[in-house]
XYZ file of C-alpha atoms in Angstrom:
779
model
C 61.169 97.821 162.813
C 57.526 98.830 162.459
C 56.338 101.095 159.445
C 53.561 102.575 161.504
C 53.028 104.021 164.982
C 50.747 101.318 165.844
C 48.431 103.509 167.781
C 45.405 101.265 166.840
C 47.066 97.778 166.731
C 47.241 95.441 169.520
C 50.761 94.956 170.899
C 50.424 91.227 170.332
C 49.857 91.779 166.472
C 52.775 94.298 166.561
C 55.089 91.656 168.197
C 53.774 89.086 165.529
C 54.593 91.370 162.645
C 58.057 92.443 164.018
C 58.856 88.900 164.627
C 58.240 87.904 161.096
C 60.431 90.950 159.855
C 63.349 89.631 162.141
C 63.054 86.083 160.734
C 63.147 87.233 157.226
C 66.304 89.137 157.688
C 67.947 86.512 159.682
C 66.962 83.991 156.691
C 68.618 86.322 154.247
C 71.885 86.752 156.446
C 72.251 82.999 156.841
C 71.448 82.294 153.077
C 73.872 84.905 151.858
C 76.792 83.786 154.458
C 76.328 80.073 153.380
C 76.473 81.148 149.609
C 79.805 83.153 150.399
C 81.017 80.082 152.112
C 80.239 77.721 149.118
C 81.931 80.234 146.792
C 85.069 80.322 148.906
C 85.160 76.497 149.165
C 84.608 76.050 145.458
C 87.261 78.618 144.742
C 89.666 76.733 147.065
C 89.246 73.433 145.471
C 89.197 75.013 141.859
C 92.332 76.957 142.546
C 93.917 73.910 144.190
C 93.164 71.796 141.033
C 94.038 74.407 138.509
C 97.357 75.360 140.386
C 98.345 71.608 140.589
C 97.804 70.881 136.796
C 98.932 74.262 135.166
C 101.005 76.051 137.867
C 100.024 79.517 136.492
C 102.234 82.327 136.919
C 102.041 84.797 139.792
C 99.999 87.511 137.839
C 97.412 84.930 136.819
C 97.095 83.619 140.476
C 96.567 87.155 141.573
C 93.920 87.682 139.054
C 92.052 84.686 140.526
C 92.183 86.210 143.923
C 90.868 89.222 142.442
C 87.880 87.360 140.611
C 86.950 85.392 143.878
C 87.003 88.860 145.762
C 84.769 90.167 143.171
C 82.603 87.222 143.537
C 82.297 87.753 147.261
C 81.369 91.396 146.957
C 78.770 90.446 144.311
C 77.122 87.921 146.670
C 77.290 90.362 149.493
C 75.333 92.968 147.458
C 73.167 90.463 145.567
C 72.026 88.094 148.158
C 72.520 90.134 151.406
C 72.528 93.797 151.288
C 70.140 94.189 148.492
C 67.663 92.176 150.316
C 68.284 92.435 154.022
C 68.196 96.276 154.200
C 64.882 96.549 152.053
C 61.882 98.113 153.992
C 59.526 95.553 155.081
C 55.978 97.261 155.583
C 53.287 95.897 157.964
C 51.034 95.590 155.300
C 53.517 93.167 153.219
C 54.051 91.349 156.531
C 50.327 91.083 157.249
C 49.375 90.111 153.380
C 52.322 87.294 153.830
C 50.554 85.932 156.906
C 47.127 86.125 155.417
C 48.233 84.032 152.250
C 50.174 81.548 154.403
C 47.297 81.358 157.052
C 43.722 81.619 155.564
C 42.242 81.120 159.022
C 42.873 84.865 159.633
C 40.114 85.668 157.205
C 41.763 89.006 156.231
C 41.316 90.245 159.739
C 44.942 91.059 160.153
C 45.394 92.781 156.827
C 42.305 94.912 157.647
C 43.725 96.084 161.185
C 46.942 97.110 159.571
C 45.123 99.035 156.876
C 42.788 100.678 159.342
C 45.855 101.772 161.244
C 46.854 103.871 158.293
C 44.014 106.070 158.723
C 44.100 109.087 160.891
C 40.761 108.654 162.695
C 39.414 105.264 161.650
C 36.635 105.576 164.490
C 35.083 108.542 162.618
C 35.112 106.827 159.329
C 34.269 103.436 160.444
C 32.060 101.719 163.083
C 34.184 101.310 166.270
C 32.450 98.005 167.171
C 33.236 96.723 163.722
C 36.872 97.725 164.177
C 37.084 96.141 167.670
C 35.541 92.928 166.497
C 37.837 92.710 163.353
C 41.025 93.292 165.936
C 39.361 90.479 168.309
C 39.285 88.036 165.296
C 42.879 88.786 164.284
C 44.067 88.392 167.845
C 42.203 85.076 168.033
C 43.757 83.990 164.669
C 47.364 85.049 165.732
C 47.297 82.611 168.552
C 47.561 79.652 165.972
C 50.281 81.365 163.713
C 53.622 79.692 163.590
C 56.089 82.017 161.863
C 58.463 79.052 161.060
C 55.688 77.866 158.683
C 56.013 80.860 156.667
C 59.572 79.876 155.322
C 60.582 77.005 152.835
C 63.891 75.902 154.729
C 64.843 73.203 152.249
C 66.982 75.483 149.972
C 68.536 77.057 152.985
C 69.324 73.835 154.722
C 70.758 72.573 151.464
C 73.231 75.544 150.954
C 74.050 75.369 154.629
C 74.637 71.661 154.434
C 77.085 72.065 151.207
C 78.763 75.188 153.000
C 79.429 72.988 156.199
C 80.680 70.021 153.737
C 83.005 72.253 151.906
C 84.216 73.884 155.097
C 84.832 70.373 156.467
C 86.693 69.154 153.305
C 89.036 72.119 153.336
C 89.548 71.661 157.105
C 90.177 67.989 156.515
C 92.607 68.685 153.709
C 94.568 70.944 155.689
C 94.851 68.471 158.520
C 95.554 65.578 156.192
C 97.852 67.319 153.869
C 99.509 70.063 155.912
C 102.321 70.452 153.338
C 100.223 70.597 150.282
C 97.732 73.034 152.041
C 100.660 75.394 153.086
C 102.025 75.116 149.699
C 98.532 76.303 148.328
C 98.510 79.174 150.727
C 101.947 80.360 149.865
C 101.358 80.108 146.007
C 97.575 80.965 145.910
C 97.558 83.615 148.635
C 101.104 84.794 149.203
C 101.847 84.331 145.319
C 105.099 82.538 145.909
C 106.878 80.883 142.787
C 107.528 77.594 144.774
C 106.309 74.692 142.420
C 104.197 71.661 143.322
C 106.174 68.345 143.916
C 105.745 66.038 140.953
C 107.029 62.696 139.772
C 107.665 64.077 136.245
C 109.525 67.364 135.780
C 109.665 69.003 132.370
C 111.928 71.789 131.459
C 111.386 73.922 128.344
C 114.501 75.457 126.902
C 114.510 79.244 126.432
C 111.271 79.370 128.437
C 112.512 78.994 131.870
C 112.882 82.617 132.760
C 110.236 84.050 130.401
C 106.776 82.812 129.243
C 107.058 84.463 125.714
C 109.727 84.118 123.050
C 109.928 86.514 119.939
C 110.756 84.586 116.771
C 111.075 85.724 113.201
C 108.217 85.681 110.788
C 108.053 82.664 108.444
C 111.000 80.726 110.388
C 110.980 77.341 111.704
C 111.046 77.224 115.482
C 112.667 74.317 117.166
C 111.068 73.605 120.584
C 113.368 71.661 123.079
C 111.776 69.951 126.100
C 113.929 67.847 128.669
C 112.526 65.552 131.260
C 114.544 65.222 134.492
C 115.863 61.771 134.776
C 117.099 61.968 138.280
C 116.446 59.019 140.724
C 112.858 59.101 141.900
C 111.817 60.950 138.887
C 109.285 59.700 136.255
C 110.420 59.944 132.567
C 107.317 60.167 130.255
C 107.097 57.879 127.269
C 105.259 60.798 125.444
C 105.312 64.355 125.778
C 102.713 66.344 124.165
C 102.400 69.860 122.788
C 99.090 71.590 122.553
C 98.578 74.853 120.588
C 96.040 76.598 118.332
C 96.892 76.948 114.662
C 96.570 80.116 112.813
C 93.063 79.338 111.434
C 91.911 78.752 115.071
C 92.001 74.782 115.119
C 93.297 73.144 118.044
C 96.417 71.190 117.376
C 97.725 68.268 119.793
C 100.906 66.686 118.521
C 103.571 64.498 120.090
C 107.244 65.512 120.456
C 109.975 63.513 119.091
C 111.942 61.536 121.682
C 115.555 61.826 121.077
C 117.560 58.900 122.214
C 116.691 56.665 125.217
C 118.116 57.543 128.699
C 118.479 55.261 131.542
C 117.135 56.779 135.006
C 119.707 57.181 137.429
C 122.589 57.234 134.905
C 121.527 60.167 132.477
C 120.571 63.511 133.654
C 117.640 64.320 131.178
C 115.557 62.917 128.466
C 115.473 65.344 125.487
C 112.350 65.809 123.271
C 112.144 67.847 120.249
C 109.184 69.627 118.052
C 109.429 72.090 115.184
C 106.815 74.704 114.436
C 106.906 74.981 110.532
C 106.953 78.444 109.150
C 105.377 80.515 111.967
C 103.460 83.310 110.638
C 101.156 84.287 113.379
C 101.372 84.193 117.237
C 101.092 80.750 119.029
C 100.102 79.988 122.699
C 101.115 76.452 123.449
C 101.508 73.910 126.481
C 103.604 71.037 126.989
C 102.456 68.046 128.854
C 104.198 64.668 130.043
C 103.550 62.416 132.794
C 101.974 64.218 135.676
C 103.529 67.696 134.533
C 102.361 70.460 132.529
C 104.257 73.585 131.307
C 102.816 76.643 129.836
C 101.135 78.603 128.548
C 104.139 79.685 126.402
C 103.775 82.313 123.779
C 105.590 82.820 120.446
C 105.489 86.307 119.431
C 106.268 86.625 115.768
C 108.086 89.745 114.684
C 109.832 90.826 111.379
C 113.616 89.515 110.834
C 115.946 92.281 110.908
C 117.003 93.161 107.232
C 119.022 95.954 105.642
C 116.409 98.250 103.698
C 118.830 100.601 102.597
C 122.681 100.485 101.881
C 125.125 102.873 100.147
C 128.841 103.069 99.406
C 130.449 106.271 100.077
C 133.609 106.316 97.763
C 136.549 108.444 98.355
C 138.700 108.173 95.111
C 142.262 108.379 94.709
C 143.537 111.724 94.174
C 144.880 111.072 90.466
C 141.291 110.576 89.373
C 140.413 114.260 90.452
C 136.743 113.077 91.150
C 134.722 114.257 94.175
C 133.380 111.665 96.693
C 130.085 109.785 95.768
C 127.458 108.056 97.464
C 126.457 105.095 95.436
C 123.298 102.836 96.238
C 124.199 98.999 96.248
C 122.648 97.196 93.370
C 124.285 93.688 92.425
C 128.059 93.567 92.172
C 129.496 96.888 92.920
C 132.629 97.928 90.850
C 134.872 100.689 92.358
C 138.138 101.718 91.097
C 141.298 100.318 92.767
C 142.694 102.497 95.702
C 139.299 103.913 96.621
C 138.385 104.197 100.344
C 134.800 102.785 100.830
C 132.476 103.499 103.714
C 129.638 101.048 103.705
C 126.533 102.912 105.067
C 123.548 100.703 105.888
C 120.112 101.073 107.700
C 118.104 98.397 108.841
C 114.271 98.086 109.529
C 114.845 97.503 113.163
C 116.951 98.396 116.020
C 120.078 96.431 116.222
C 122.352 95.108 119.022
C 125.045 93.522 116.978
C 126.367 93.244 113.442
C 128.479 90.301 112.203
C 130.364 90.712 108.974
C 132.191 87.688 107.250
C 134.564 88.939 104.732
C 135.708 86.706 101.984
C 138.783 88.129 100.072
C 139.725 86.659 96.572
C 138.057 83.362 97.546
C 140.129 82.772 100.767
C 138.828 81.745 104.088
C 136.314 84.297 105.482
C 137.439 86.627 108.334
C 134.697 87.485 110.792
C 134.277 90.718 112.474
C 131.600 91.652 115.031
C 130.834 94.814 116.836
C 128.219 96.149 119.137
C 125.665 98.772 118.087
C 126.044 101.490 120.938
C 123.575 104.094 120.292
C 119.897 105.249 120.819
C 116.886 105.861 118.880
C 117.066 105.627 115.155
C 120.689 105.496 115.266
C 120.314 101.833 116.335
C 119.198 101.167 112.928
C 122.304 102.495 111.166
C 125.821 100.971 111.002
C 129.026 101.662 108.979
C 132.045 99.887 107.869
C 135.262 101.366 106.236
C 137.557 99.740 103.869
C 140.729 101.591 103.374
C 142.156 101.582 99.754
C 140.260 98.751 98.328
C 142.192 97.048 95.679
C 140.848 93.419 95.531
C 137.632 91.446 95.159
C 135.714 90.877 98.482
C 132.303 89.321 99.366
C 130.923 90.710 102.532
C 128.308 88.746 104.486
C 126.343 90.827 106.858
C 124.305 89.149 109.878
C 122.297 91.327 111.906
C 120.985 90.836 115.389
C 118.208 92.917 116.620
C 117.179 94.029 120.012
C 114.616 91.322 120.177
C 117.530 88.741 119.575
C 116.311 87.744 116.393
C 119.094 87.265 113.728
C 118.687 87.725 109.962
C 117.467 84.553 108.176
C 119.972 84.853 105.628
C 123.193 86.990 105.465
C 123.014 90.065 103.291
C 125.696 89.641 100.589
C 127.571 92.450 99.157
C 130.136 91.772 96.505
C 132.561 94.504 95.531
C 135.124 94.301 92.825
C 138.235 96.609 92.589
C 138.338 97.529 88.863
C 141.673 98.448 87.596
C 142.500 101.585 85.730
C 142.454 100.759 82.063
C 144.837 102.104 79.807
C 143.507 104.994 77.339
C 141.549 103.813 74.255
C 143.298 105.352 71.248
C 140.886 105.405 68.075
C 142.845 107.138 65.411
C 143.251 106.453 61.753
C 145.466 107.913 58.982
C 143.379 110.486 57.122
C 144.391 111.012 53.406
C 147.283 108.531 53.402
C 147.603 105.197 51.879
C 150.090 102.355 52.300
C 152.929 104.298 50.465
C 154.464 107.755 51.257
C 157.094 109.969 49.855
C 159.941 111.103 52.047
C 158.427 114.571 52.164
C 155.000 113.216 53.270
C 152.694 114.708 56.024
C 150.937 112.039 58.187
C 147.506 113.458 59.503
C 145.689 111.394 62.089
C 142.152 112.063 63.243
C 139.900 110.413 65.696
C 139.804 110.566 69.607
C 141.428 109.197 72.717
C 139.375 108.029 75.713
C 140.242 107.486 79.228
C 138.118 106.410 82.402
C 139.214 109.218 84.382
C 142.038 111.478 82.759
C 144.469 111.492 79.835
C 148.065 112.643 80.885
C 149.968 112.656 77.689
C 149.635 111.645 73.982
C 152.504 111.207 71.256
C 153.587 109.520 68.168
C 155.982 106.554 68.229
C 157.623 105.730 64.933
C 160.381 103.487 63.872
C 162.339 103.380 60.608
C 163.077 99.792 59.518
C 164.822 98.063 62.440
C 166.293 101.402 64.081
C 165.502 102.537 67.561
C 161.942 103.992 67.791
C 161.464 107.659 68.215
C 158.942 109.784 69.777
C 157.089 113.034 69.162
C 154.690 114.746 71.524
C 151.273 116.005 70.327
C 151.081 119.727 69.817
C 148.004 119.926 71.803
C 147.968 118.883 75.639
C 145.448 116.693 76.993
C 145.089 118.884 80.059
C 143.506 116.057 82.115
C 140.672 115.426 79.984
C 139.018 111.979 79.682
C 138.039 112.632 76.122
C 140.318 114.242 73.655
C 139.635 114.978 69.820
C 142.667 114.501 67.829
C 143.639 116.351 64.767
C 147.541 116.000 64.599
C 150.164 115.362 61.875
C 153.727 113.877 61.694
C 156.047 115.316 59.299
C 158.173 112.935 57.838
C 160.614 115.216 56.029
C 162.943 115.481 59.256
C 163.305 111.631 59.400
C 165.232 111.790 56.230
C 163.686 108.726 54.723
C 164.908 106.973 51.808
C 162.826 105.021 49.164
C 162.322 101.310 50.003
C 162.572 101.830 53.703
C 159.573 101.163 55.838
C 158.067 103.469 58.491
C 156.065 101.957 61.398
C 153.910 104.308 63.162
C 151.527 104.180 66.207
C 149.938 106.614 68.432
C 150.232 106.146 72.356
C 148.669 107.748 75.086
C 149.174 107.659 78.958
C 146.842 108.404 81.869
C 147.407 109.839 85.264
C 147.496 106.627 87.030
C 150.021 106.804 90.026
C 149.096 103.983 92.466
C 151.679 101.485 91.236
C 154.586 103.485 89.835
C 154.286 103.854 85.927
C 150.921 105.048 84.505
C 148.941 103.053 81.931
C 149.852 103.279 78.341
C 147.550 102.715 75.493
C 148.265 102.294 71.866
C 146.275 102.670 68.744
C 146.319 100.852 65.246
C 150.066 100.212 64.073
C 150.437 101.566 60.499
C 153.473 100.257 58.435
C 154.120 102.572 55.484
C 156.399 101.807 52.339
C 158.779 104.770 51.450
C 158.460 105.279 47.710
C 159.523 108.214 44.982
C 157.071 110.679 44.010
C 156.967 109.102 40.548
C 156.147 105.733 42.004
C 153.388 107.316 44.278
C 151.947 109.028 41.044
C 151.838 105.897 39.220
C 150.204 103.989 41.966
C 147.524 106.587 42.358
C 147.025 106.539 38.491
C 146.211 102.891 38.755
C 143.540 103.532 41.174
C 142.067 106.256 39.229
C 141.737 103.888 36.457
C 140.252 101.270 38.521
C 137.607 103.738 39.785
C 136.820 105.032 36.357
C 135.934 101.550 35.347
C 133.693 101.123 38.287
C 132.072 104.270 37.545
C 131.344 103.101 33.890
C 129.797 99.903 35.519
C 127.683 102.079 37.605
C 126.399 104.246 34.705
C 125.421 101.122 32.688
C 123.785 99.667 35.661
C 121.742 103.016 36.093
C 121.174 103.209 32.389
C 119.420 99.757 32.646
C 117.403 101.010 35.621
C 116.268 104.021 33.499
C 115.069 101.801 30.496
C 113.169 99.568 33.241
C 111.467 102.758 34.438
C 110.502 103.629 30.737
C 109.090 100.360 30.034
C 106.932 100.577 33.039
C 103.229 100.401 31.731
C 101.007 102.711 33.999
C 98.421 103.393 31.412
C 96.144 100.463 32.370
C 96.124 99.049 29.076
C 97.014 95.426 27.914
C 100.722 94.631 28.428
C 102.797 95.658 25.600
C 105.364 93.614 23.593
C 108.913 94.423 22.821
C 109.350 97.521 20.541
C 106.411 99.433 22.012
C 108.671 101.623 23.972
C 111.530 102.781 21.832
C 114.871 103.317 23.451
C 115.739 106.836 24.193
C 117.706 108.319 21.438
C 118.773 111.557 23.195
C 120.673 109.660 26.034
C 124.467 109.529 25.659
C 125.898 106.150 25.098
C 128.872 104.452 27.028
C 132.257 105.214 25.478
C 133.425 102.473 23.243
C 136.439 101.663 25.386
C 134.241 101.202 28.513
C 134.771 97.852 30.450
C 132.299 94.998 29.227
C 129.745 94.445 31.665
C 128.179 91.169 32.632
C 125.410 89.664 30.664
C 123.133 90.404 33.827
C 124.211 94.217 33.723
C 122.981 94.580 30.217
C 119.194 93.776 31.158
C 116.853 95.736 33.179
C 117.277 94.894 36.950
C 115.008 92.060 37.797
C 114.980 90.389 34.387
C 116.586 87.000 34.121
C 118.983 86.243 31.332
C 116.903 84.862 28.290
C 113.874 87.044 29.129
C 112.491 89.338 26.455
C 113.088 92.915 27.438
C 110.160 94.509 29.055
C 108.428 91.020 29.618
C 108.899 91.132 33.478
C 106.719 88.200 34.140
C 106.974 86.436 30.646
C 107.109 83.084 32.708
C 103.679 83.437 34.048
C 100.706 82.113 32.168
C 98.776 84.708 30.442
C 95.584 83.218 31.733
C 96.813 84.258 35.252
C 97.174 88.029 34.081
C 94.126 89.431 36.105
C 93.818 92.942 36.848
C 94.904 92.346 40.624
C 98.264 90.534 39.375
C 98.937 93.269 36.491
C 98.716 96.066 39.268
C 100.904 93.985 41.834
C 103.442 93.547 39.024
C 103.664 96.960 38.181
C 104.165 97.971 42.137
C 106.996 95.329 42.461
C 108.703 96.856 39.092
C 108.394 100.352 40.506
C 109.776 99.304 43.848
C 112.660 97.563 41.991
C 113.507 100.648 40.006
C 113.564 102.558 43.544
C 115.906 100.079 44.982
C 118.225 100.026 42.125
C 118.519 103.795 42.003
C 119.121 103.692 45.656
C 121.848 101.347 45.333
C 123.523 103.545 42.552
C 123.274 106.629 44.692
C 125.314 105.075 47.271
C 128.030 103.575 44.968
C 128.418 107.222 43.340
C 128.750 108.503 46.975
C 131.504 105.991 47.620
C 133.444 107.022 44.342
C 133.329 110.788 45.560
C 134.815 109.836 48.792
C 137.557 107.685 46.814
C 138.579 110.599 44.513
C 138.817 112.722 47.510
C 141.060 110.157 49.226
C 143.490 110.270 46.241
C 143.550 114.060 46.154
C 144.201 113.985 49.759
C 147.100 111.525 49.315
C 148.581 113.798 46.661
C 148.331 116.795 48.929
C 149.860 115.077 52.057
C 152.603 113.469 50.058
C 153.383 116.864 48.478
C 153.218 115.485 45.018
C 150.179 117.668 44.123
C 149.676 120.375 41.421
C 147.133 123.121 41.384
C 145.841 121.786 38.012
C 145.635 118.281 39.182
C 143.922 119.130 42.463
C 141.394 121.325 40.587
C 140.636 118.555 38.042
C 140.130 115.804 40.942
C 137.928 118.194 43.011
C 135.933 120.272 40.652
C 135.811 117.943 37.870
C 135.319 114.612 39.572
C 134.703 114.646 43.438
C 132.369 117.392 43.852
C 130.142 116.621 40.547
C 129.828 113.096 41.874
C 128.928 114.269 45.468
C 126.198 116.613 43.918
C 124.709 113.675 41.923
C 124.728 111.377 44.982
C 123.526 114.012 47.479
C 121.115 116.242 45.350
C 120.077 114.471 42.009
C 119.570 110.924 43.448
C 117.438 112.062 46.418
C 115.124 114.019 44.006
C 114.962 110.852 41.896
C 113.909 108.657 44.922
C 111.285 110.944 45.950
C 109.738 111.243 42.517
C 109.921 107.228 42.297
C 108.255 106.934 45.849
C 105.431 109.201 44.591
C 104.999 106.914 41.498
C 104.909 103.826 43.693
C 102.114 105.203 45.637
C 99.928 106.098 42.675
C 100.994 103.270 40.268
C 97.420 101.954 40.140
C 96.070 105.268 39.185
C 96.884 105.611 35.496
C 96.390 109.450 35.099
C 98.640 110.197 37.950
C 101.092 107.420 37.589
C 101.799 108.751 33.890
C 102.681 112.076 35.215
C 104.926 110.644 38.139
C 106.616 108.313 35.711
C 107.589 111.041 33.228
C 108.908 113.153 36.159
C 111.071 110.191 37.403
C 112.283 109.386 33.842
C 113.426 113.345 33.352
C 115.310 113.185 36.484
C 117.027 110.124 35.526
C 117.948 111.588 32.355
C 119.450 114.377 34.154
C 121.469 112.210 36.165
C 122.852 110.177 33.355
C 123.868 113.487 31.511
C 125.781 114.718 34.510
C 127.271 111.296 34.885
C 128.443 111.282 31.432
C 130.221 114.684 31.984
C 132.040 113.362 34.994
C 133.076 110.385 32.882
C 134.277 112.813 30.272
C 136.386 114.662 33.040
C 137.958 111.166 34.048
C 138.920 110.322 30.617
C 140.413 113.898 30.081
C 142.192 113.314 33.530
C 143.681 109.889 32.073
C 144.851 111.617 29.107
C 146.395 114.134 31.081
C 148.037 111.694 33.134
C 149.222 109.777 30.067
C 150.806 113.056 28.802
C 152.466 113.423 32.276
C 153.519 109.821 32.069
C 155.068 110.389 28.594
C 156.847 113.495 29.841
C 158.191 111.828 32.978
C 159.634 108.960 30.508
C 161.236 111.518 28.283
C 162.932 113.529 31.270
C 164.158 109.955 32.464
C 165.496 109.068 29.015
C 167.223 112.559 28.966
C 168.702 111.929 32.331
C 169.946 108.509 31.401
C 171.405 109.828 28.204
C 173.131 112.594 30.128
C 174.540 110.072 32.537
C 175.832 107.790 29.839
C 177.331 110.951 28.052
C 179.204 111.726 31.307
C 180.305 108.353 31.767
C 182.013 108.343 28.209
C 183.615 111.376 28.823
C 185.101 110.095 32.177
C 186.348 107.159 30.392
C 188.009 108.962 27.419
C 189.596 111.298 30.012
C 190.888 108.392 31.959
C 192.444 106.756 28.619
C 194.118 109.947 27.750
C 195.714 110.252 31.548
C 196.795 106.662 31.146
C 198.736 107.458 27.759
């Protein structure tokens, strides 16, 4: 169509321009349609080849059709519509002709440009315009519009399109079945497969191209080649995939056995993907068959992220139900009802439990998880009145059909109810008692859950045992402080008999008939007369007094060592520089002789000169540093010896308290004797050990800290020595009380001997009187 009204252009020139315009648009249409035919032809052969080799699934084939359609639309727009419907102006047509045919000498272009003016004859010379038009008409007689176009590209494209169309038609005629199968697969999206000599079958991928596998697991791939008659069994089947780092891997599958075509149905091949951590896309190739792409989707294995035991305890335990997290081997009391509650990290479809009881063969239980939402991650298992040992193996199957890699092991142990623990001891009673004794016991009774009853069980010689319940009721407590006593008087014991005593306690266990009974320590006591018991206790007092004399002597030596400690910083002193204390009480003459080592200061060896702590060291080595170190060691030795004396003194106080308690519990005490033992011996000893000695140790500690400072050390030494003197004075007073008590006991022994002699004399007098009376009656 012309772009101007052509009022001043000759019809011949207008026809020339319109002819060129039509030819250009025809060229564009033919070129575009040829390109579309080429695209469709190439798409046919390409899709045919890809479909033959890969046999892609229907969605991929549909996407191919969509891609080809988009290509056709793009060519229509790009090659045809965008060019064929563009406005082609007369000036552009004239310019194109002027460039192709120089003989026009710009006349045609001038005529077209003059036609754009409204009144060219007013602006230009009419004769010149007419001459220009005449020249243009003359030149137009020699213009061939076909020479404007380069037809070689068009002819090549048309030829290629014709060749492709011919090849497609030829293929359709020569291979009508294959062409029809291509139409059905590529256009109609049928799932019909191409006929092949080799037919591979991939297990677990026949119905689905994707398979979910557990992260980190080994995935076994099994491929089977059809071995039916007429089929080709490949020697090698290859698997191709991309590794996690992006590298392409090609590996041969393992051929499993050797089949004979016609006899065996399939030839199996195997391959293992080791430790799959990332998704894998793979193909399987063998012979003329190719399978894939297949996809391994990596997901987490199902596992139990939380498990608890809901325990409902037997009624006798009087314990509320508890929710106990599972950690290791789970001990539970016998008879407990257990509900195992677990929660997994994924939705489950099935749980398998293998139960092993006491090492026997496992019992397998399976149940489906029929729930929705988060409830599919939870499951429960109830064990009624559990009373054995069991190991439960939980295997989970999730909704992805993934099994847990290793079964979760839960070990439950039924713990038997233990008998009560009886931790009691006789208090203030020795190995011998009088027939009127009172046997106090102190301590505690413990049970796992509740104490039902507690009692004394006693036996005299070989007689039948007796029982006596505690005065205090346990009242279902699991811990019971005991302060009970058994009165021996009602048993009417006689001297030389033996009394066996044990405390027993029972719990509230009621699952197997009788409750559990626990027993404490068994005591076997000799029954003696009061006089015999006093004699035994007096012998113990004598032993304790001798031990106290030894303690006094050792502490006296410790005090002397403290006095010999030179803290003045002057040269070492010789023997005699520190005179022995004249104001200290000396041990009594009848004191028990002490060992040679006890008569020397602690730390000195036998044969050393007194005060010469380091006499064996050469004088040349007595540097100021060595002397200071020696003083520090000597001060520490004094501290250590004093601490030992304090402990031994405290032990003596306890021993005298025990003697007093035995006198009271055996009912052979007197007020005078109790007062002497308590006020004269035990309490002073305890005061010395608990008050005097701690003060001494504190002063010795200060001395040890300032021993290298002469001024401060001298004051600390004097303070410690004064405290040691106070202790020795009080020790001497206690020793005097012991000797006084011993004299009192001797008087009592003498009085008891006189009474015994008087009783024997009275008995002899009665026997003689009876004898004389018998003689008179006989006469």
